[in-house]
Coordinates of C-alpha atoms and ligand atoms in Angstrom, one line a residue:
M1 CA -22.8 9.7 19.1
K2 CA -22.7 6.3 20.2
I3 CA -21.7 3.2 18.1
S4 CA -24.8 1.5 17.1
D5 CA -23.8 -1.4 14.8
I6 CA -20.3 -2.5 13.0
S7 CA -20.8 -5.0 9.6
V8 CA -18.6 -6.5 7.9
Y9 CA -19.0 -6.7 3.9
V10 CA -16.3 -8.9 2.1
C11 CA -17.0 -9.1 -2.1
C12 CA -14.9 -9.2 -4.8
P13 CA -15.9 -7.1 -7.9
D14 CA -12.5 -8.2 -9.5
R15 CA -10.6 -8.6 -6.6
N16 CA -11.7 -9.5 -2.6
F17 CA -12.0 -6.3 -0.4
V18 CA -13.1 -6.5 3.0
T19 CA -15.0 -3.2 4.1
V20 CA -16.4 -1.9 7.5
K21 CA -19.3 0.2 8.1
I22 CA -19.5 1.8 11.9
T23 CA -22.8 3.0 12.2
T24 CA -24.4 5.6 15.0
D25 CA -27.4 5.6 17.2
E26 CA -27.4 9.2 14.9
G27 CA -28.0 7.2 12.0
L28 CA -24.6 8.7 10.5
Y29 CA -22.0 6.1 8.9
G30 CA -18.2 5.7 8.3
L31 CA -16.4 3.1 6.0
G32 CA -13.0 1.5 6.5
D33 CA -10.7 -0.7 4.5
G34 CA -9.9 -3.9 5.9
T35 CA -8.4 -6.3 2.8
L36 CA -5.7 -8.2 3.8
N37 CA -4.4 -9.8 0.2
G38 CA -5.0 -13.7 0.9
R39 CA -6.3 -13.5 3.9
E40 CA -9.5 -11.6 3.5
L41 CA -11.5 -13.7 5.8
A42 CA -9.4 -14.2 8.8
V43 CA -9.6 -10.2 9.3
A44 CA -13.6 -10.7 8.2
S45 CA -13.8 -12.9 11.2
Y46 CA -11.8 -11.2 13.7
L47 CA -13.4 -7.5 13.2
E48 CA -17.2 -9.8 13.4
N49 CA -16.1 -12.1 16.2
H50 CA -13.8 -10.0 18.3
V51 CA -13.7 -6.9 17.9
A52 CA -17.0 -5.8 17.1
P53 CA -19.0 -6.7 20.3
C54 CA -16.6 -4.8 22.3
L55 CA -17.5 -1.3 20.4
I56 CA -21.3 -1.2 20.3
G57 CA -22.6 1.4 22.8
K58 CA -18.7 3.3 22.9
D59 CA -18.4 7.0 21.8
A60 CA -17.3 6.7 18.1
R61 CA -15.7 10.4 18.6
N62 CA -12.9 8.6 21.2
I63 CA -11.1 7.4 18.4
E64 CA -7.8 7.3 20.5
D65 CA -9.0 6.2 23.2
I66 CA -10.9 3.0 20.7
W67 CA -7.4 2.6 19.4
Q68 CA -5.6 2.3 22.3
Y69 CA -8.6 -0.5 23.7
L70 CA -8.1 -2.4 20.4
Y71 CA -4.2 -2.3 20.5
K72 CA -3.3 -2.5 24.5
G73 CA -6.6 -4.1 25.5
A74 CA -6.1 -7.0 23.0
Y75 CA -2.9 -8.5 25.0
W76 CA -2.4 -10.2 21.5
R77 CA -0.4 -7.0 20.0
K78 CA 0.7 -6.1 16.7
G79 CA 0.2 -8.9 13.7
P80 CA -1.1 -7.8 10.0
V81 CA -4.6 -9.7 11.1
T82 CA -4.8 -7.9 14.2
M83 CA -3.9 -4.4 12.7
T84 CA -5.7 -4.2 9.4
A85 CA -8.9 -4.7 11.4
I86 CA -8.0 -2.1 14.0
G87 CA -6.9 -0.6 11.0
A88 CA -10.5 -0.8 9.0
I89 CA -11.9 0.2 12.4
D90 CA -10.0 3.6 12.7
M91 CA -10.5 4.9 9.1
A92 CA -14.4 4.5 9.7
L93 CA -14.3 6.1 13.1
W94 CA -12.1 8.9 11.5
D95 CA -14.8 9.2 8.2
L96 CA -17.3 9.0 11.0
F97 CA -16.0 12.1 12.7
G98 CA -15.6 14.0 9.5
K99 CA -19.4 13.5 8.8
Y100 CA -20.2 14.7 12.3
T101 CA -18.5 17.8 11.9
G102 CA -18.8 18.3 8.6
Q103 CA -15.2 18.9 7.2
P104 CA -13.1 16.5 5.3
V105 CA -10.7 14.3 7.3
Y106 CA -7.6 16.3 6.2
Q107 CA -8.9 19.5 7.9
L108 CA -9.1 17.7 11.0
L109 CA -5.3 16.4 10.9
G110 CA -4.5 19.6 10.7
G111 CA -5.1 20.8 7.3
K112 CA -3.9 20.8 3.6
S113 CA 0.1 21.0 3.6
R114 CA 0.2 20.8 -0.5
K115 CA -1.7 21.9 -3.6
G116 CA -2.3 18.2 -4.4
V117 CA -0.4 14.8 -3.2
K118 CA 2.0 14.1 -5.8
V119 CA 1.6 10.0 -7.0
Y120 CA 3.7 7.6 -8.8
A121 CA 2.4 5.2 -11.7
H122 CA 3.0 2.1 -12.7
A123 CA 4.5 1.0 -15.8
N124 CA 4.5 -2.8 -16.5
G125 CA 5.4 -4.8 -19.3
A126 CA 7.0 -8.0 -20.7
S127 CA 9.6 -5.8 -22.7
I128 CA 12.0 -3.1 -21.9
D129 CA 10.4 -1.4 -24.7
E130 CA 7.1 -2.1 -23.3
V131 CA 7.6 -0.6 -20.2
I132 CA 9.2 2.5 -21.5
E133 CA 6.2 3.2 -23.6
Q134 CA 3.7 3.1 -21.3
A135 CA 6.1 4.9 -18.9
A136 CA 6.2 7.9 -21.6
G137 CA 2.2 7.5 -22.2
F138 CA 2.1 8.5 -18.5
I139 CA 4.7 11.2 -18.6
K140 CA 2.4 12.7 -21.4
E141 CA -0.5 12.4 -19.1
G142 CA 1.4 14.7 -16.6
Y143 CA 2.6 12.4 -14.4
K144 CA 5.9 12.9 -12.5
A145 CA 7.3 9.8 -11.5
V146 CA 6.8 6.4 -12.6
R147 CA 7.3 2.8 -11.4
L148 CA 9.4 0.6 -13.9
Q149 CA 8.9 -3.4 -13.6
C150 CA 9.6 -5.8 -16.9
S151 CA 9.7 -9.5 -16.9
I152 CA 13.3 -10.7 -17.3
P153 CA 14.4 -12.3 -20.0
E154 CA 14.3 -16.2 -20.4
M155 CA 12.4 -16.6 -16.5
D156 CA 8.9 -17.5 -17.2
G157 CA 6.5 -15.7 -15.1
T158 CA 5.5 -12.0 -15.2
Y159 CA 8.0 -10.5 -12.4
G160 CA 6.2 -7.7 -10.4
I161 CA 3.5 -7.4 -13.1
L162 CA 1.2 -9.9 -11.9
G163 CA -1.3 -7.4 -10.7
D164 CA -1.8 -5.9 -13.7
K165 CA -2.8 -9.1 -15.4
K166 CA -6.8 -8.8 -15.2
D167 CA -7.6 -12.1 -15.1
Y168 CA -5.7 -12.5 -12.2
Y169 CA -8.3 -15.6 -11.2
K170 CA -7.4 -17.4 -14.4
M171 CA -3.5 -17.8 -13.3
Q172 CA -4.3 -19.4 -9.8
G173 CA -6.4 -21.8 -11.7
D174 CA -9.9 -24.0 -10.9
R175 CA -9.1 -24.7 -7.3
H176 CA -7.5 -20.9 -6.7
L177 CA -4.3 -21.7 -5.1
P178 CA -1.3 -19.6 -5.3
P179 CA 0.6 -19.4 -8.6
E180 CA 4.1 -20.7 -8.7
Q181 CA 6.9 -18.1 -10.5
P182 CA 10.5 -19.0 -11.0
W183 CA 12.8 -16.5 -9.7
S184 CA 16.6 -16.4 -10.7
T185 CA 18.0 -13.6 -8.8
R186 CA 21.8 -13.7 -11.3
K187 CA 19.0 -13.3 -14.4
Y188 CA 17.3 -10.4 -12.9
L189 CA 20.5 -8.8 -11.5
N190 CA 22.2 -9.1 -14.9
F191 CA 18.9 -7.8 -16.4
I192 CA 17.3 -4.5 -14.6
P193 CA 20.4 -2.2 -14.9
S194 CA 19.4 -2.0 -18.8
L195 CA 15.8 -1.1 -18.0
F196 CA 17.1 2.2 -16.1
K197 CA 19.9 2.9 -18.9
K198 CA 17.3 2.7 -21.3
A199 CA 14.5 4.6 -19.4
R200 CA 16.9 7.7 -19.2
E201 CA 18.0 7.6 -22.6
V202 CA 14.4 7.9 -24.0
L203 CA 12.4 9.3 -21.1
G204 CA 15.4 12.1 -20.0
W205 CA 15.8 12.9 -16.2
D206 CA 13.1 15.2 -15.2
V207 CA 10.9 11.7 -14.3
E208 CA 11.2 10.3 -11.3
L209 CA 11.8 6.5 -11.3
V210 CA 10.9 3.6 -9.0
H211 CA 11.5 0.3 -8.6
D212 CA 10.4 -2.3 -6.7
V213 CA 12.7 -5.7 -5.8
H214 CA 9.9 -7.1 -3.5
S215 CA 12.4 -8.4 -1.0
R216 CA 14.1 -10.7 -3.4
L217 CA 18.1 -10.1 -2.4
T218 CA 20.4 -11.0 0.4
P219 CA 22.6 -7.9 2.0
I220 CA 25.4 -8.6 -0.6
E221 CA 23.0 -8.8 -3.5
A222 CA 21.2 -6.2 -2.2
A223 CA 24.2 -3.3 -2.2
K224 CA 25.5 -4.6 -5.6
L225 CA 21.9 -3.6 -6.8
C226 CA 21.8 0.0 -5.5
K227 CA 25.1 0.7 -6.5
A228 CA 24.4 -0.7 -10.5
L229 CA 21.1 1.9 -10.2
E230 CA 23.1 4.2 -8.8
P231 CA 24.4 6.1 -12.5
Y232 CA 20.7 6.0 -13.3
D233 CA 19.1 8.3 -10.2
L234 CA 16.0 6.6 -9.0
L235 CA 13.5 8.4 -6.4
F236 CA 14.0 4.8 -4.6
L237 CA 14.7 1.2 -4.9
E238 CA 11.5 -0.2 -2.5
D239 CA 12.3 -3.6 -0.7
V240 CA 15.7 -4.1 -1.9
M241 CA 16.0 -7.5 1.0
P242 CA 13.8 -8.7 3.5
S243 CA 13.5 -6.4 6.9
E244 CA 12.9 -8.9 9.5
N245 CA 16.6 -7.9 10.7
Q246 CA 16.2 -4.5 10.3
A247 CA 20.0 -3.7 11.4
E248 CA 21.4 -5.1 7.9
F249 CA 20.0 -2.1 6.0
A250 CA 22.4 -0.1 7.7
G251 CA 25.4 -2.1 6.5
L252 CA 23.9 -1.1 2.5
R253 CA 24.3 3.0 3.1
P254 CA 27.7 3.1 2.7
H255 CA 27.7 1.2 -0.6
S256 CA 25.5 3.8 -2.4
T257 CA 23.4 6.6 -2.8
T258 CA 20.7 5.3 -4.3
P259 CA 17.5 6.0 -1.8
L260 CA 15.5 3.3 0.1
A261 CA 11.9 2.8 0.5
I262 CA 10.3 0.1 2.7
G263 CA 7.5 -0.5 4.9
E264 CA 3.8 -1.7 3.2
T265 CA 3.9 -5.2 5.0
Y266 CA 4.8 -3.3 8.4
N267 CA 2.0 -3.4 10.8
S268 CA 3.2 -1.4 14.0
I269 CA 6.1 1.4 14.7
W270 CA 8.3 -0.9 16.1
D271 CA 8.5 -2.5 12.7
A272 CA 10.1 0.5 11.4
K273 CA 12.1 2.2 14.6
T274 CA 15.4 0.3 14.2
L275 CA 15.5 1.8 10.4
I276 CA 14.1 5.1 10.9
E277 CA 16.4 6.2 13.7
T278 CA 19.8 4.6 12.2
N279 CA 18.9 6.7 8.9
S280 CA 19.1 3.6 6.7
I281 CA 15.7 4.6 4.6
D282 CA 14.7 7.5 2.8
Y283 CA 11.1 6.7 2.3
I284 CA 8.3 4.8 4.5
R285 CA 5.9 2.7 2.9
C286 CA 3.5 1.6 5.6
A287 CA -0.1 1.5 4.5
V288 CA -3.7 3.1 6.5
S289 CA -5.2 -0.2 6.4
H290 CA -2.3 -2.7 7.6
F291 CA -0.6 -0.2 9.6
G292 CA -3.4 0.2 12.2
G293 CA -5.4 3.1 10.6
I294 CA -4.7 7.2 10.6
T295 CA -4.2 7.0 14.3
P296 CA -0.5 5.5 14.4
L297 CA 0.6 6.3 10.7
R298 CA 0.4 9.9 12.2
R299 CA 2.6 9.1 15.0
L300 CA 5.0 7.0 12.5
A301 CA 5.1 10.5 10.1
D302 CA 6.0 12.2 13.1
F303 CA 9.2 10.2 14.2
A304 CA 10.1 9.7 10.9
S305 CA 10.7 13.6 10.3
L306 CA 13.1 13.5 13.0
Y307 CA 15.5 11.5 10.9
H308 CA 14.4 13.2 7.4
V309 CA 12.2 10.2 6.5
K310 CA 9.5 10.6 3.9
T311 CA 6.1 9.2 3.8
S312 CA 5.1 6.9 0.6
P313 CA 2.4 5.1 1.7
H314 CA 1.4 1.5 -0.2
G315 CA -1.1 2.1 -2.8
A316 CA -1.5 -1.3 -4.9
P317 CA -4.9 -2.3 -6.3
D318 CA -5.4 -5.0 -3.3
L319 CA -6.1 -1.9 -1.0
S320 CA -9.7 -0.7 -1.1
P321 CA -10.2 3.0 -2.8
I322 CA -11.4 3.8 1.1
A323 CA -8.1 3.2 2.0
L324 CA -7.1 5.1 -0.9
M325 CA -9.0 8.0 0.3
A326 CA -7.4 7.7 4.0
H327 CA -4.0 8.1 2.2
L328 CA -5.4 11.0 0.3
H329 CA -6.5 12.8 3.5
F330 CA -3.8 12.0 5.2
N331 CA -0.9 12.9 2.4
Y332 CA -2.7 16.6 1.7
W333 CA -1.7 16.7 5.4
V334 CA 1.6 15.3 6.5
P335 CA 4.6 17.5 6.6
N336 CA 6.9 15.1 5.6
F337 CA 5.2 13.9 2.7
G338 CA 7.6 12.2 -0.5
I339 CA 5.0 10.5 -2.7
Q340 CA 1.9 8.1 -3.0
E341 CA 1.6 5.1 -5.2
F342 CA -1.1 5.2 -7.4
V343 CA -1.9 1.9 -9.6
G344 CA -5.2 4.3 -11.6
F345 CA -8.7 4.7 -11.0
G346 CA -9.4 0.0 -11.4
T347 CA -11.7 -1.8 -13.2
D348 CA -15.3 -0.8 -13.9
K349 CA -16.7 -3.4 -11.6
L350 CA -14.7 -2.0 -9.1
N351 CA -16.0 1.8 -9.8
S352 CA -19.6 0.3 -9.7
V353 CA -19.0 -0.5 -6.0
F354 CA -16.8 2.3 -4.3
D355 CA -18.3 6.0 -5.3
Y356 CA -14.7 7.7 -4.8
D357 CA -13.9 11.3 -4.9
I358 CA -10.1 11.8 -6.4
Y359 CA -8.8 13.3 -9.9
V360 CA -5.6 13.6 -10.8
E361 CA -4.5 16.6 -12.4
D362 CA -0.6 17.6 -13.9
G363 CA 0.6 14.0 -11.5
L364 CA -1.4 15.5 -8.3
M365 CA -4.2 13.4 -6.7
K366 CA -6.7 15.7 -5.6
T367 CA -10.1 15.6 -3.7
S368 CA -13.0 17.8 -3.3
D369 CA -14.4 18.9 0.3
K370 CA -16.8 16.0 0.9
P371 CA -17.1 15.2 4.6
G372 CA -15.5 12.4 6.4
L373 CA -13.1 10.5 3.5
G374 CA -15.3 11.2 0.7
V375 CA -16.4 7.4 -0.4
D376 CA -19.3 5.3 -0.3
F377 CA -19.8 2.1 -0.9
D378 CA -22.6 -0.4 -2.7
F379 CA -23.7 -2.6 0.5
S380 CA -25.4 -5.3 -2.2
S381 CA -22.2 -5.6 -3.6
V382 CA -21.5 -8.6 -1.7
E383 CA -24.5 -11.1 -3.1
Q384 CA -23.7 -9.3 -6.8
Y385 CA -19.5 -10.1 -6.6
P386 CA -19.2 -12.8 -3.6
Y387 CA -15.9 -13.1 -2.3
K388 CA -13.6 -15.7 -4.3
R389 CA -10.8 -17.3 -2.8
S390 CA -7.5 -15.6 -4.0
Y391 CA -3.7 -15.8 -3.1
L392 CA -0.6 -14.0 -4.1
P393 CA 1.8 -15.9 -6.1
V394 CA 4.8 -17.5 -4.6
S395 CA 8.3 -17.7 -6.1
R396 CA 10.5 -21.2 -6.4
L397 CA 14.5 -20.7 -7.5
E398 CA 15.1 -22.8 -10.4
D399 CA 15.9 -25.9 -8.7
G400 CA 12.5 -25.6 -6.9
T401 CA 13.7 -24.0 -3.4
L402 CA 11.2 -21.8 -2.6
S403 CA 12.2 -18.5 -2.0
D404 CA 11.0 -14.6 -0.8
W405 CA 8.2 -13.3 -2.7
Ligands
LIG1 C1 3.4 -2.5 -4.2 C2 3.4 -4.1 -3.7 C3 2.7 -4.8 -4.5 C4 2.1 -5.9 -3.4 C5 0.7 -6.5 -3.0 C6 0.7 -7.4 -2.0 O1 4.4 -2.0 -3.7 O2 2.8 -2.3 -4.8 O3 4.5 -4.3 -3.9 O4 2.7 -4.9 -5.5 O5 2.4 -7.2 -3.7 O6 0.2 -5.0 -2.3 O7 -0.3 -7.4 -1.7
LIG2 MG1 5.9 -2.9 -3.5

């Protein structure tokens, strides 16, 4: 089964997505997600100009060798652009191998370890009442876990809830440049415990609650928040501070039993190694696309399992349904699975472009037994919904200083 063509498709059915199609001489094709929010064309170019030419003629079944070839063979290792490109190729190869063998990918990984994949939904709102009302709706639908994000009073903008504003592009203005949002750590820290206090009062204690800090705190502020939220028993607190300095996380642990999650921006096991082996985190959130594919994610999960760290892959709307399907297969199998982030089924436009086989039943995500990843793509969407430049927002403190995302 030799690779005969690799094509890259960039389209924008309400958001930009980069899709890789690997075709073989037997006429089969596999799909991979190469979307890197705000830097989509860099990955597309890396794939088209630097990766595709090297892979034509290679045996598509040699997934591991192709991964090593693209990682070790490039000399310039790691980095989000490189690893997202490798991730897209790796996903497409697993999809292909599934189609070639007639097996769903979870079966090739070692089979199902569970009935379904537990997910957490997103409740986002402009006020505490709005957030809690949304969360209550999810619980009624059967969800067992919900992430709560709320706008901070007296702070313009919508911290943590931008992704759900459907006119995402409008916020970026006519020139499509990064929107700017104000940030005040003091206002945030003064407010956020009251969200969780009210949530427990109204929603009770059965539901698992999550919150994402988006790396905005210093170590001492992070310790303060972990302690303040401890009474509300979170499943985890995500990205409580930036992690370039992995060693800093160990210092947080003695302050609080609030579990910690991190990893959505990581693209190599080296980004997580110290955090894991010093028992500094509880959940590792690396994504199949940005981490270089299913192949390295397996190695990460096995390593994490030695330290009781569970997986919780990133599942924001800027990962395409191809990555979502890859996560679903991975999560069905991975022994130390924790929970999957899930933001819902996307807009009508998105669903007209991607045909993906998932459903959620009693808070568990499931798929049927289609070979490969169980996802297809409308290749004409590139003309119908062409790429639109887009950026994540930028944060500034109230005095104008640029702050962490
Ligand atoms: C999450 C993420 C997203 C990211 C986005 C960046 O946990 O879902 O933090 O909100 O900001 O995926 O591209
Ligand atoms: Mg996050």
